Amino acid sequence: FSNKYPTKEEVEQCKQKDLLEQMLKEMSGKFPELGRVFVEERDTYLTYSLQLASCHQPRRMGPGATEPTRVVGIVGMGHVAGITKLWGTVKDSDIPPIMTIPPPSRSGQVVKATIKVAVAGLVLWGAYKL
């Protein structure tokens, strides 16, 4: 891919299901935690949401006749296989763990503090130079 705007060929290439699945597998291989959050957890949440939407009672059409509930879900092409695989298996208890954000690690806190101190130091240095 180039650094400029994508060409029509590049856009069409990205629409190919095989290429997308290959890219997702590569990402999950190189960055397993990122793959877990962006693919697996989203698949679980999307499946759960669609299952909830489809569980509503069918509409009554008249005496003894009902119309089944129809649900349309618009999801990214990379999530279709995961949603299909998980359909009917996601339970209420599967959702709270993926909805909680883990506390920042000690190294994350150190990096955050270092950046704050560096920015404050630059501001003070800039004010001193004026």
Tab-separated table of C-alpha atoms in Angstrom, residues 36-51 79 81-87 89-91 94-95 98:
chain	number	residue	atom	x	y	z
A	36	ARG	CA	-8.314	-11.024	21.587
A	37	VAL	CA	-9.785	-7.609	22.352
A	38	PHE	CA	-10.528	-6.401	18.828
A	39	VAL	CA	-11.753	-9.662	17.356
A	40	GLU	CA	-12.729	-12.276	19.935
A	41	GLU	CA	-14.288	-9.995	22.557
A	42	ARG	CA	-16.133	-7.986	19.911
A	43	ASP	CA	-17.419	-11.192	18.327
A	44	THR	CA	-18.730	-12.280	21.727
A	45	TYR	CA	-20.389	-8.922	22.425
A	46	LEU	CA	-21.903	-8.623	18.946
A	47	THR	CA	-23.229	-12.189	19.123
A	48	TYR	CA	-24.759	-11.521	22.531
A	49	SER	CA	-26.399	-8.294	21.331
A	50	LEU	CA	-27.880	-9.965	18.257
A	51	GLN	CA	-29.091	-12.918	20.327
A	79	HIS	CA	-16.775	-10.527	12.554
A	81	ALA	CA	-17.315	-15.926	10.976
A	82	GLY	CA	-16.926	-15.375	14.732
A	83	ILE	CA	-20.587	-14.467	15.214
A	84	THR	CA	-21.667	-17.519	13.226
A	85	LYS	CA	-19.387	-19.758	15.294
A	86	LEU	CA	-20.554	-18.314	18.632
A	87	TRP	CA	-24.288	-18.097	17.831
A	89	THR	CA	-23.406	-20.263	22.923
A	90	VAL	CA	-22.921	-16.797	24.469
A	91	LYS	CA	-24.489	-16.510	27.934
A	94	ASP	CA	-19.856	-14.116	29.408
A	95	ILE	CA	-20.437	-10.367	29.073
A	98	ILE	CA	-15.292	-8.363	28.660
